[in-house]
Amino acid sequence: MDGGPVHLGARGEEWLWPPVETLLGSHDVAGLAVAVVREGEVVSRGFGVRDVRTGASVTPETMFHLASVSKPFVATAIVSLASARDAGGPVLDLDAPIVTWVPELTLADGREREVTARGLLSHSSGLPDVADYGWHDPQLGDDALSDLARSLSGWRLQSEPGSTFSYSNAGFELLGLLLSRVTGTTFEEAVRQQVLAPLGMRVSTFLRAEVPGHLAASPHVGRPLTVPEGAYPYTRRHAPSSTLHSNLVEMCRWMEAHLESAEGARLDPGLLDLVWRPAVPVGDPPWEEAAALGWFVGSYRGHRTLSHSGADPGFGSRLVLVPERRTGVVVLANSNTVPTSAIAVAALDVALADPALSVASGATPEELGEGVAAFQRLAAAEQAEHDMDDEELVNAVWGAIELHRTSLVWPLLRGWTALRPDSSAAWTMTGWAHQVDGHLDLARRLLRRALDLDPENDEAALILRNLPSTS
C-alpha cells in the first residue's frame, strides 16, 4: 500500500488535527470546529469547549454563530428569486431599484433609486457600513429590518454605484428586507424556505431562539476568555448580515451542494455561475481579489477560490471553496483569538496535496504545503510570544467593547497602554471603550492620540467621526 493514495481522513489525523490540538493547548482558545470536504469525502472534528463555565465539549453538532458567513446564504436566496420566473417574467430584477419593494429607504442625497440588489450583493452600491450594531440593545420584532431601513435616511452614497468596492453590512440588511417583501414572509423564514430546507439544513437558523441550548456555543471575549453575562451578538436588525447559526454537519452539506458532490442536494449551476462571477475588484489576495454576489473570489495554489470570513463579538469563522478540486473547508470558533484563516490554509494544503505524497512514505509538512508548516509553527509558539502583539490584543478586547461589556477588558487595556504607550491600536481600543462608557471628551483625546501615532489608522478615524459633536 505504500505510495498509494492517502484518504483525507488519514491526512487529517497525521497533519492537521495534532497541530490544532497543540494550538488549543498553547493559545487562549475556547472551542473550535473544523471540517474538510473533498470529492465526496468528509472529515470533521470539534476541539475544546463550547462554554468555559461548563466545560461542555465542542462536537460536529455544536451550533456556532457564523457572523458574516451568513451573507452567501442570503445571496443564494436573493439570486434564486432572480432566477425564478412567474407569468410576468423574473420574480426579482437584480438591477431594479430596491425601493420598489423597500419604499421606506430614503437617503439624504436623494439617490435611493440608484440602490439595486446587484450593487448590494457585491458591496458596490455606494452605501457606507454600519458603525454601531446595537448588540447591547437587540431588536427582536418582525419590524426590525424595516426600522433599520428607515434609520438610513441621513446617509449618502459615498461612491458611484457599481464603481468601487466598499463593504456594507447595512446593504445586506436591506437585502434581507427585500427578500421578506418579495416572499411575503419574515426574512428568516424566507431563507429557510429558499435555501436551508431544500439543502437539508434543518437545524441551521437565523433565529437565535431556535438554537437548542444543549448544542449552542457561547461567545468568549477578553483574556482570560470569559463568557459575557447577558450579552450575545444577536439582533434581528442585523440578521441578514450576521446571525446564521449552524454546525459542521450542515455546513458540510452546504459545501457539498456547491461542489456537486452530494446527490439530491445540488444547487443550480446557472445560479452558481451568477453568484460566483466577479463583479468588482477588491485587491486583497489571496482570498479577496474580487467581490462576486455574496462571495469573494480569490486564488490559492493556482486554483480559483470562493470564500467568506466572519467575526462578531466572541465568534470567528472562515469558509473556503475550491470548486475545480471539489474541495471545501470551514472553520468555526467561539472566540476572536482563533487564527481561523491560518487553520483554513493548513486544511486546504492537506486536502489539495498531490495524492502521490503518501503520509506513510514520510512526506514533510513543507511537501504538503507551506500553509501546514506555517500553521504548525504558529501552534507550537509559546503563548508569551503573543502577549505583546497588538493584533492579538485587539482580538482579545474588541468583542467585549462592542457588546458594551468594557468591564471585562479594562485591566487589559490599562496594562496595554502602560506597557505600549506608542501603540496606536492600544489607544484606539481604549478610546472606543471610553466612548461606550459615555466618557466622550476622554474618548476624543485618546482617539486623536491614536491618529497622531498613526495617521493611517482608519478605525480610530471612523470611531472619532461617529462621536456626537460637542455643543
Tab-separated table of C-alpha atoms in Angstrom:
chain	number	residue	atom	x	y	z
A	1	MET	CA	0.000	0.000	0.000
A	2	ASP	CA	2.991	2.362	0.369
A	3	GLY	CA	2.955	5.186	-2.158
A	4	GLY	CA	-0.771	4.807	-2.906
A	5	PRO	CA	-3.430	7.499	-2.468
A	6	VAL	CA	-3.969	8.644	1.092
A	7	HIS	CA	-7.534	9.180	2.231
A	8	LEU	CA	-8.495	12.602	3.520
A	9	GLY	CA	-9.165	11.214	6.981
A	10	ALA	CA	-5.644	9.789	7.258
A	11	ARG	CA	-4.130	13.103	6.198
A	12	GLY	CA	-6.169	14.946	8.804
A	13	GLU	CA	-5.119	12.580	11.560
A	14	GLU	CA	-1.438	12.897	10.611
A	15	TRP	CA	-1.011	16.533	9.585
A	16	LEU	CA	-3.958	18.656	10.687
A	17	TRP	CA	-5.556	17.532	13.943
A	18	PRO	CA	-2.330	17.312	16.041
A	19	PRO	CA	-1.298	20.961	15.475
A	20	VAL	CA	-4.887	22.092	16.081
A	21	GLU	CA	-4.789	20.304	19.436
A	22	THR	CA	-1.443	21.945	20.178
A	23	LEU	CA	-2.914	25.336	19.291
A	24	LEU	CA	-5.660	24.890	21.861
A	25	GLY	CA	-3.057	23.995	24.482
A	26	SER	CA	-0.699	26.911	23.810
A	27	HIS	CA	-3.110	29.734	22.946
A	28	ASP	CA	-6.120	31.323	24.598
A	29	VAL	CA	-8.792	29.327	22.747
A	30	ALA	CA	-12.176	28.123	23.993
A	31	GLY	CA	-13.654	25.960	21.241
A	32	LEU	CA	-13.053	25.228	17.591
A	33	ALA	CA	-14.736	23.139	14.893
A	34	VAL	CA	-13.082	22.233	11.571
A	35	ALA	CA	-14.422	20.334	8.564
A	36	VAL	CA	-12.945	19.485	5.176
A	37	VAL	CA	-14.778	18.042	2.170
A	38	ARG	CA	-13.024	16.722	-0.912
A	39	GLU	CA	-14.634	14.869	-3.808
A	40	GLY	CA	-17.320	13.407	-1.587
A	41	GLU	CA	-15.068	12.632	1.397
A	42	VAL	CA	-15.862	14.467	4.630
A	43	VAL	CA	-13.764	14.807	7.770
A	44	SER	CA	-14.747	16.963	10.727
A	45	ARG	CA	-13.794	17.424	14.348
A	46	GLY	CA	-14.632	19.561	17.315
A	47	PHE	CA	-11.986	20.761	19.759
A	48	GLY	CA	-12.107	22.452	23.127
A	49	VAL	CA	-15.277	23.581	24.871
A	50	ARG	CA	-18.437	25.344	23.838
A	51	ASP	CA	-18.558	27.125	27.205
A	52	VAL	CA	-15.680	27.537	29.674
A	53	ARG	CA	-18.157	27.712	32.555
A	54	THR	CA	-19.492	24.195	31.972
A	55	GLY	CA	-16.642	22.512	30.125
A	56	ALA	CA	-19.104	21.063	27.602
A	57	SER	CA	-17.158	19.763	24.600
A	58	VAL	CA	-17.414	21.027	21.032
A	59	THR	CA	-18.675	18.354	18.620
A	60	PRO	CA	-19.576	18.419	14.913
A	61	GLU	CA	-23.176	19.073	16.055
A	62	THR	CA	-22.281	22.156	18.144
A	63	MET	CA	-24.086	25.260	16.856
A	64	PHE	CA	-21.960	28.369	16.256
A	65	HIS	CA	-22.909	31.923	15.360
A	66	LEU	CA	-21.389	32.305	11.875
A	67	ALA	CA	-21.256	36.127	11.651
A	68	SER	CA	-20.669	37.290	8.055
A	69	VAL	CA	-20.524	33.762	6.650
A	70	SER	CA	-24.301	34.354	6.732
A	71	LYS	CA	-24.026	36.526	3.613
A	72	PRO	CA	-23.576	33.817	0.929
A	73	PHE	CA	-26.831	32.228	2.159
A	74	VAL	CA	-28.699	35.499	1.733
A	75	ALA	CA	-27.149	35.952	-1.705
A	76	THR	CA	-28.269	32.478	-2.752
A	77	ALA	CA	-31.840	33.232	-1.651
A	78	ILE	CA	-31.925	36.564	-3.493
A	79	VAL	CA	-30.410	35.230	-6.711
A	80	SER	CA	-32.705	32.197	-6.675
A	81	LEU	CA	-35.640	34.623	-6.811
A	82	ALA	CA	-33.990	36.487	-9.665
A	83	SER	CA	-33.599	33.169	-11.486
A	84	ALA	CA	-37.214	32.096	-10.886
A	85	ARG	CA	-39.975	33.217	-13.217
A	86	ASP	CA	-43.674	33.864	-12.865
A	87	ALA	CA	-46.241	34.751	-15.515
A	88	GLY	CA	-44.809	38.239	-15.924
A	89	GLY	CA	-41.095	37.345	-16.050
A	90	PRO	CA	-38.411	37.130	-13.310
A	91	VAL	CA	-39.738	37.287	-9.767
A	92	LEU	CA	-36.980	39.772	-8.893
A	93	ASP	CA	-34.833	42.025	-11.091
A	94	LEU	CA	-31.348	42.418	-9.594
A	95	ASP	CA	-30.853	45.709	-11.422
A	96	ALA	CA	-34.139	47.372	-10.463
A	97	PRO	CA	-34.273	49.962	-7.670
A	98	ILE	CA	-34.937	48.148	-4.406
A	99	VAL	CA	-37.263	50.965	-3.303
A	100	THR	CA	-39.917	49.240	-5.415
A	101	TRP	CA	-40.072	46.694	-2.609
A	102	VAL	CA	-38.496	48.761	0.204
A	103	PRO	CA	-40.165	52.185	-0.022
A	104	GLU	CA	-39.025	53.191	3.482
A	105	LEU	CA	-35.437	53.547	2.197
A	106	THR	CA	-34.608	57.204	1.647
A	107	LEU	CA	-31.164	58.833	1.501
A	108	ALA	CA	-30.093	62.373	2.353
A	109	ASP	CA	-28.778	62.893	-1.184
A	110	GLY	CA	-31.980	61.616	-2.796
A	111	ARG	CA	-30.164	58.788	-4.612
A	112	GLU	CA	-32.065	55.860	-3.121
A	113	ARG	CA	-33.367	54.807	-6.574
A	114	GLU	CA	-29.766	54.053	-7.599
A	115	VAL	CA	-29.520	51.288	-4.990
A	116	THR	CA	-30.028	47.843	-6.557
A	117	ALA	CA	-29.838	44.272	-5.306
A	118	ARG	CA	-26.824	43.605	-7.532
A	119	GLY	CA	-24.947	46.536	-6.047
A	120	LEU	CA	-25.782	45.456	-2.505
A	121	LEU	CA	-24.776	41.838	-3.140
A	122	SER	CA	-21.355	42.896	-4.472
A	123	HIS	CA	-20.760	45.665	-1.898
A	124	SER	CA	-20.610	48.195	-4.732
A	125	SER	CA	-23.842	50.079	-4.005
A	126	GLY	CA	-22.012	53.093	-2.582
A	127	LEU	CA	-23.661	52.697	0.827
A	128	PRO	CA	-21.447	53.160	3.918
A	129	ASP	CA	-21.103	50.491	6.593
A	130	VAL	CA	-22.732	50.191	9.994
A	131	ALA	CA	-20.932	51.951	12.850
A	132	ASP	CA	-22.874	50.579	15.852
A	133	TYR	CA	-24.504	47.147	15.733
A	134	GLY	CA	-26.500	47.629	18.913
A	135	TRP	CA	-25.861	44.131	20.236
A	136	HIS	CA	-26.438	45.547	23.717
A	137	ASP	CA	-29.966	46.644	22.764
A	138	PRO	CA	-31.328	43.892	20.487
A	139	GLN	CA	-34.441	44.397	18.388
A	140	LEU	CA	-36.419	41.170	18.220
A	141	GLY	CA	-39.630	42.165	16.439
A	142	ASP	CA	-40.651	41.449	12.856
A	143	ASP	CA	-40.262	45.172	12.092
A	144	ALA	CA	-36.543	45.292	12.979
A	145	LEU	CA	-35.326	45.395	9.359
A	146	SER	CA	-37.908	47.976	8.356
A	147	ASP	CA	-36.723	50.167	11.235
A	148	LEU	CA	-33.143	49.710	10.034
A	149	ALA	CA	-34.102	50.860	6.540
A	150	ARG	CA	-35.779	53.988	7.887
A	151	SER	CA	-32.732	54.756	10.058
A	152	LEU	CA	-30.583	55.267	6.939
A	153	SER	CA	-32.386	58.477	5.939
A	154	GLY	CA	-29.383	60.598	6.917
A	155	TRP	CA	-26.916	58.548	4.817
A	156	ARG	CA	-25.441	59.490	1.446
A	157	LEU	CA	-23.841	57.326	-1.201
A	158	GLN	CA	-20.072	57.544	-0.798
A	159	SER	CA	-19.213	56.364	-4.328
A	160	GLU	CA	-20.849	55.858	-7.697
A	161	PRO	CA	-22.901	52.639	-7.684
A	162	GLY	CA	-21.054	49.766	-9.353
A	163	SER	CA	-17.700	51.561	-9.450
A	164	THR	CA	-15.996	50.770	-6.146
A	165	PHE	CA	-15.932	48.004	-3.572
A	166	SER	CA	-16.985	49.207	-0.120
A	167	TYR	CA	-18.080	46.568	2.385
A	168	SER	CA	-21.518	47.348	3.780
A	169	ASN	CA	-23.353	45.206	6.306
A	170	ALA	CA	-26.266	47.627	6.026
A	171	GLY	CA	-26.588	46.605	2.387
A	172	PHE	CA	-27.290	43.027	3.425
A	173	GLU	CA	-29.892	44.142	5.965
A	174	LEU	CA	-31.683	45.832	3.047
A	175	LEU	CA	-31.382	42.629	1.036
A	176	GLY	CA	-32.992	40.741	3.911
A	177	LEU	CA	-35.896	43.178	3.929
A	178	LEU	CA	-36.176	42.870	0.144
A	179	LEU	CA	-36.269	39.073	0.464
A	180	SER	CA	-39.011	39.344	3.078
A	181	ARG	CA	-41.131	41.633	0.903
A	182	VAL	CA	-40.798	39.549	-2.268
A	183	THR	CA	-41.678	36.298	-0.498
A	184	GLY	CA	-44.351	37.712	1.788
A	185	THR	CA	-42.885	36.260	4.967
A	186	THR	CA	-40.186	37.116	7.509
A	187	PHE	CA	-36.575	37.251	6.390
A	188	GLU	CA	-35.642	34.251	8.499
A	189	GLU	CA	-38.482	32.109	7.163
A	190	ALA	CA	-37.726	33.177	3.587
A	191	VAL	CA	-34.122	31.952	3.832
A	192	ARG	CA	-35.325	28.729	5.396
A	193	GLN	CA	-37.732	28.132	2.517
A	194	GLN	CA	-35.415	29.268	-0.278
A	195	VAL	CA	-32.099	27.779	0.864
A	196	LEU	CA	-31.837	25.914	4.154
A	197	ALA	CA	-34.709	23.427	3.849
A	198	PRO	CA	-34.010	22.419	0.213
A	199	LEU	CA	-30.391	21.616	1.142
A	200	GLY	CA	-31.352	19.557	4.179
A	201	MET	CA	-30.039	22.147	6.654
A	202	ARG	CA	-32.854	21.537	9.120
A	203	VAL	CA	-31.129	22.725	12.293
A	204	SER	CA	-29.453	25.819	10.825
A	205	THR	CA	-31.342	29.025	11.569
A	206	PHE	CA	-31.082	32.808	11.574
A	207	LEU	CA	-33.213	32.913	14.748
A	208	ARG	CA	-31.188	32.515	17.930
A	209	ALA	CA	-34.246	31.321	19.858
A	210	GLU	CA	-34.343	28.219	17.639
A	211	VAL	CA	-30.830	27.091	18.606
A	212	PRO	CA	-31.082	24.180	21.096
A	213	GLY	CA	-29.452	25.184	24.365
A	214	HIS	CA	-27.626	21.871	24.715
A	215	LEU	CA	-25.912	22.437	21.345
A	216	ALA	CA	-25.173	26.167	21.485
A	217	ALA	CA	-21.624	27.515	21.633
A	218	SER	CA	-21.231	30.532	23.909
A	219	PRO	CA	-19.244	33.633	22.892
A	220	HIS	CA	-15.917	34.191	24.670
A	221	VAL	CA	-14.171	37.564	24.934
A	222	GLY	CA	-11.278	39.135	26.819
A	223	ARG	CA	-8.200	37.440	28.258
A	224	PRO	CA	-8.530	35.152	30.061
A	225	LEU	CA	-11.518	34.175	27.954
A	226	THR	CA	-14.832	34.956	29.607
A	227	VAL	CA	-18.460	34.439	28.594
A	228	PRO	CA	-20.056	37.910	28.823
A	229	GLU	CA	-23.096	37.536	31.051
A	230	GLY	CA	-26.304	38.748	29.448
A	231	ALA	CA	-24.672	39.671	26.140
A	232	TYR	CA	-24.649	37.932	22.763
A	233	PRO	CA	-24.122	39.164	19.163
A	234	TYR	CA	-27.743	38.849	18.117
A	235	THR	CA	-30.401	41.265	16.929
A	236	ARG	CA	-32.897	40.860	14.112
A	237	ARG	CA	-31.859	44.329	12.953
A	238	HIS	CA	-28.650	42.734	11.642
A	239	ALA	CA	-29.877	39.195	10.995
A	240	PRO	CA	-29.167	39.104	7.217
A	241	SER	CA	-25.542	40.178	7.596
A	242	SER	CA	-24.639	38.194	10.665
A	243	THR	CA	-26.909	35.815	12.563
A	244	LEU	CA	-26.904	32.423	10.859
A	245	HIS	CA	-26.303	29.631	13.373
A	246	SER	CA	-25.094	26.292	12.045
A	247	ASN	CA	-22.784	23.359	12.721
A	248	LEU	CA	-20.176	21.300	10.887
A	249	VAL	CA	-22.662	18.635	9.815
A	250	GLU	CA	-24.875	21.087	7.973
A	251	MET	CA	-22.069	23.328	6.721
A	252	CYS	CA	-20.636	20.248	5.016
A	253	ARG	CA	-23.982	19.839	3.235
A	254	TRP	CA	-23.744	23.479	2.162
A	255	MET	CA	-20.236	22.995	0.788
A	256	GLU	CA	-21.140	19.745	-0.985
A	257	ALA	CA	-24.149	21.405	-2.612
A	258	HIS	CA	-21.770	23.915	-4.221
A	259	LEU	CA	-19.206	21.294	-5.151
A	260	GLU	CA	-21.737	18.962	-6.810
A	261	SER	CA	-20.677	16.033	-4.693
A	262	ALA	CA	-23.892	15.302	-2.797
A	263	GLU	CA	-26.720	13.609	-4.656
A	264	GLY	CA	-30.043	15.347	-4.193
A	265	ALA	CA	-28.510	18.474	-2.642
A	266	ARG	CA	-27.097	20.355	-5.610
A	267	LEU	CA	-27.549	23.995	-6.437
A	268	ASP	CA	-28.391	25.043	-9.976
A	269	PRO	CA	-25.162	25.533	-11.985
A	270	GLY	CA	-26.588	28.663	-13.579
A	271	LEU	CA	-27.215	30.188	-10.164
A	272	LEU	CA	-23.684	29.335	-9.048
A	273	ASP	CA	-22.218	30.848	-12.206
A	274	LEU	CA	-24.068	34.079	-11.465
A	275	VAL	CA	-23.205	34.395	-7.770
A	276	TRP	CA	-19.558	33.425	-8.337
A	277	ARG	CA	-18.930	35.787	-11.255
A	278	PRO	CA	-16.540	38.621	-10.223
A	279	ALA	CA	-18.421	41.908	-10.073
A	280	VAL	CA	-15.954	44.483	-8.704
A	281	PRO	CA	-12.215	44.411	-7.859
A	282	VAL	CA	-11.187	44.271	-4.211
A	283	GLY	CA	-7.425	43.761	-4.464
A	284	ASP	CA	-6.810	41.814	-1.257
A	285	PRO	CA	-5.230	38.479	-2.226
A	286	PRO	CA	-5.301	35.599	-1.799
A	287	TRP	CA	-8.959	35.308	-0.783
A	288	GLU	CA	-10.441	38.663	-1.782
A	289	GLU	CA	-9.170	39.586	-5.219
A	290	ALA	CA	-12.712	40.498	-6.322
A	291	ALA	CA	-16.232	40.576	-4.928
A	292	ALA	CA	-18.919	38.448	-6.521
A	293	LEU	CA	-22.559	38.285	-5.360
A	294	GLY	CA	-22.280	37.451	-1.668
A	295	TRP	CA	-18.884	35.777	-2.112
A	296	PHE	CA	-15.266	36.789	-2.533
A	297	VAL	CA	-13.258	35.397	-5.430
A	298	GLY	CA	-9.567	34.649	-4.990
A	299	SER	CA	-6.975	32.007	-5.742
A	300	TYR	CA	-4.835	29.546	-3.847
A	301	ARG	CA	-2.105	27.335	-5.310
A	302	GLY	CA	-3.302	28.145	-8.807
A	303	HIS	CA	-6.945	27.326	-8.141
A	304	ARG	CA	-9.897	29.719	-8.034
A	305	THR	CA	-11.392	30.069	-4.555
A	306	LEU	CA	-14.772	31.273	-3.328
A	307	SER	CA	-14.756	32.331	0.290
A	308	HIS	CA	-16.135	34.407	3.113
A	309	SER	CA	-14.997	35.118	6.658
A	310	GLY	CA	-16.912	36.221	9.694
A	311	ALA	CA	-16.159	37.936	13.017
A	312	ASP	CA	-18.640	39.132	15.606
A	313	PRO	CA	-18.035	39.509	19.349
A	314	GLY	CA	-16.998	36.119	20.692
A	315	PHE	CA	-17.146	34.262	17.374
A	316	GLY	CA	-14.997	33.805	14.258
A	317	SER	CA	-15.490	31.801	11.071
A	318	ARG	CA	-13.849	31.082	7.725
A	319	LEU	CA	-15.316	29.267	4.701
A	320	VAL	CA	-13.297	28.481	1.549
A	321	LEU	CA	-14.363	26.533	-1.551
A	322	VAL	CA	-12.079	25.305	-4.353
A	323	PRO	CA	-14.663	24.253	-6.961
A	324	GLU	CA	-12.227	22.861	-9.546
A	325	ARG	CA	-10.924	20.406	-6.936
A	326	ARG	CA	-14.351	19.799	-5.372
A	327	THR	CA	-12.816	20.791	-2.054
A	328	GLY	CA	-14.040	22.976	0.777
A	329	VAL	CA	-13.011	23.975	4.293
A	330	VAL	CA	-14.984	25.527	7.125
A	331	VAL	CA	-13.567	26.720	10.463
A	332	LEU	CA	-15.835	27.850	13.322
A	333	ALA	CA	-14.686	29.306	16.651
A	334	ASN	CA	-16.331	30.717	19.763
A	335	SER	CA	-13.704	33.371	20.465
A	336	ASN	CA	-11.977	36.058	18.413
A	337	THR	CA	-8.499	34.819	19.354
A	338	VAL	CA	-8.514	31.819	16.984
A	339	PRO	CA	-6.485	32.169	13.735
A	340	THR	CA	-9.306	30.806	11.558
A	341	SER	CA	-7.606	31.772	8.287
A	342	ALA	CA	-4.352	30.017	9.215
A	343	ILE	CA	-6.273	26.864	10.106
A	344	ALA	CA	-8.193	27.050	6.816
A	345	VAL	CA	-4.947	27.358	4.838
A	346	ALA	CA	-3.460	24.349	6.607
A	347	ALA	CA	-6.616	22.328	5.973
A	348	LEU	CA	-6.586	23.281	2.294
A	349	ASP	CA	-2.958	22.225	1.979
A	350	VAL	CA	-3.779	18.851	3.477
A	351	ALA	CA	-6.784	18.394	1.182
A	352	LEU	CA	-5.137	19.654	-2.024
A	353	ALA	CA	-1.811	17.840	-1.648
A	354	ASP	CA	-0.731	15.604	-4.517
A	355	PRO	CA	-2.225	12.135	-3.840
A	356	ALA	CA	1.198	10.654	-4.605
A	357	LEU	CA	2.507	12.263	-1.419
A	358	SER	CA	1.778	9.437	0.972
A	359	VAL	CA	1.848	10.077	4.681
A	360	ALA	CA	3.144	6.554	5.081
A	361	SER	CA	6.082	7.350	2.828
A	362	GLY	CA	7.206	10.183	5.100
A	363	ALA	CA	6.074	13.378	3.337
A	364	THR	CA	7.114	16.514	5.211
A	365	PRO	CA	4.810	19.410	6.126
A	366	GLU	CA	6.615	21.523	3.517
A	367	GLU	CA	5.833	18.921	0.859
A	368	LEU	CA	2.192	19.022	1.846
A	369	GLY	CA	2.287	22.825	1.704
A	370	GLU	CA	3.711	25.962	3.239
A	371	GLY	CA	0.379	26.581	4.974
A	372	VAL	CA	0.696	23.398	7.010
A	373	ALA	CA	4.236	24.269	8.043
A	374	ALA	CA	3.292	27.838	8.937
A	375	PHE	CA	0.316	26.688	10.972
A	376	GLN	CA	2.402	24.112	12.818
A	377	ARG	CA	4.910	26.841	13.727
A	378	LEU	CA	2.031	29.021	14.964
A	379	ALA	CA	0.570	26.181	17.001
A	380	ALA	CA	3.935	25.423	18.599
A	381	ALA	CA	4.632	29.043	19.570
A	382	GLU	CA	4.726	29.880	23.237
A	383	GLN	CA	1.797	31.938	24.498
A	384	ALA	CA	4.236	34.569	25.767
A	385	GLU	CA	5.172	35.431	22.179
A	386	HIS	CA	1.680	36.777	21.631
A	387	ASP	CA	1.126	38.651	24.847
A	388	MET	CA	2.503	41.910	23.478
A	389	ASP	CA	1.286	41.564	19.898
A	390	ASP	CA	-1.150	44.369	19.026
A	391	GLU	CA	-3.263	42.201	16.728
A	392	GLU	CA	-3.675	39.540	19.401
A	393	LEU	CA	-4.646	42.145	21.976
A	394	VAL	CA	-7.143	43.792	19.625
A	395	ASN	CA	-8.758	40.384	19.082
A	396	ALA	CA	-8.925	39.879	22.834
A	397	VAL	CA	-10.686	43.161	23.634
A	398	TRP	CA	-12.841	44.380	20.718
A	399	GLY	CA	-15.650	41.870	21.206
A	400	ALA	CA	-16.234	42.876	24.823
A	401	ILE	CA	-16.253	46.563	23.874
A	402	GLU	CA	-18.717	46.027	21.014
A	403	LEU	CA	-21.007	44.105	23.370
A	404	HIS	CA	-20.794	47.038	25.850
A	405	ARG	CA	-19.063	44.810	28.419
A	406	THR	CA	-15.996	47.006	28.860
A	407	SER	CA	-15.510	45.944	32.486
A	408	LEU	CA	-14.220	42.600	31.208
A	409	VAL	CA	-11.243	44.203	29.461
A	410	TRP	CA	-10.367	47.384	31.356
A	411	PRO	CA	-7.445	45.715	33.212
A	412	LEU	CA	-6.047	44.523	29.887
A	413	LEU	CA	-6.489	47.938	28.257
A	414	ARG	CA	-4.741	49.707	31.127
A	415	GLY	CA	-1.815	47.308	31.047
A	416	TRP	CA	-1.556	47.568	27.260
A	417	THR	CA	-1.402	51.379	27.192
A	418	ALA	CA	1.035	51.451	30.125
A	419	LEU	CA	3.444	48.984	28.530
A	420	ARG	CA	2.964	50.134	24.926
A	421	PRO	CA	2.308	53.899	25.010
A	422	ASP	CA	3.444	54.095	21.367
A	423	SER	CA	0.729	51.697	20.188
A	424	SER	CA	-1.946	53.400	18.088
A	425	ALA	CA	-4.094	50.268	18.383
A	426	ALA	CA	-3.985	50.399	22.189
A	427	TRP	CA	-5.245	53.991	22.284
A	428	THR	CA	-7.884	53.217	19.649
A	429	MET	CA	-9.364	50.391	21.699
A	430	THR	CA	-9.109	52.410	24.926
A	431	GLY	CA	-10.759	55.438	23.318
A	432	TRP	CA	-13.543	53.234	21.952
A	433	ALA	CA	-14.095	51.745	25.419
A	434	HIS	CA	-14.393	55.229	26.924
A	435	GLN	CA	-16.873	56.157	24.182
A	436	VAL	CA	-19.023	53.133	25.048
A	437	ASP	CA	-18.850	54.090	28.734
A	438	GLY	CA	-20.027	57.615	27.907
A	439	HIS	CA	-16.730	59.448	28.525
A	440	LEU	CA	-16.831	61.273	25.189
A	441	ASP	CA	-14.269	64.025	25.802
A	442	LEU	CA	-11.705	61.493	27.020
A	443	ALA	CA	-12.536	59.237	24.077
A	444	ARG	CA	-11.826	62.102	21.659
A	445	ARG	CA	-8.453	62.831	23.245
A	446	LEU	CA	-7.358	59.210	23.123
A	447	LEU	CA	-8.557	58.652	19.567
A	448	ARG	CA	-6.673	61.758	18.447
A	449	ARG	CA	-3.598	60.378	20.193
A	450	ALA	CA	-4.059	57.155	18.222
A	451	LEU	CA	-4.196	59.160	14.997
A	452	ASP	CA	-1.142	61.191	15.962
A	453	LEU	CA	0.749	57.913	16.344
A	454	ASP	CA	-0.649	56.508	13.100
A	455	PRO	CA	-2.391	58.962	10.732
A	456	GLU	CA	-3.472	55.973	8.594
A	457	ASN	CA	-5.463	54.400	11.446
A	458	ASP	CA	-8.852	54.226	9.711
A	459	GLU	CA	-10.564	52.579	12.666
A	460	ALA	CA	-9.662	55.397	15.040
A	461	ALA	CA	-10.772	57.931	12.439
A	462	LEU	CA	-14.120	56.162	11.983
A	463	ILE	CA	-14.858	55.996	15.716
A	464	LEU	CA	-13.868	59.643	16.136
A	465	ARG	CA	-16.010	60.698	13.193
A	466	ASN	CA	-19.053	58.975	14.661
A	467	LEU	CA	-18.733	60.518	18.117
A	468	PRO	CA	-21.516	63.020	18.873
A	469	SER	CA	-20.350	66.567	18.230
A	470	THR	CA	-19.696	68.845	21.196
A	471	SER	CA	-22.260	71.560	21.923
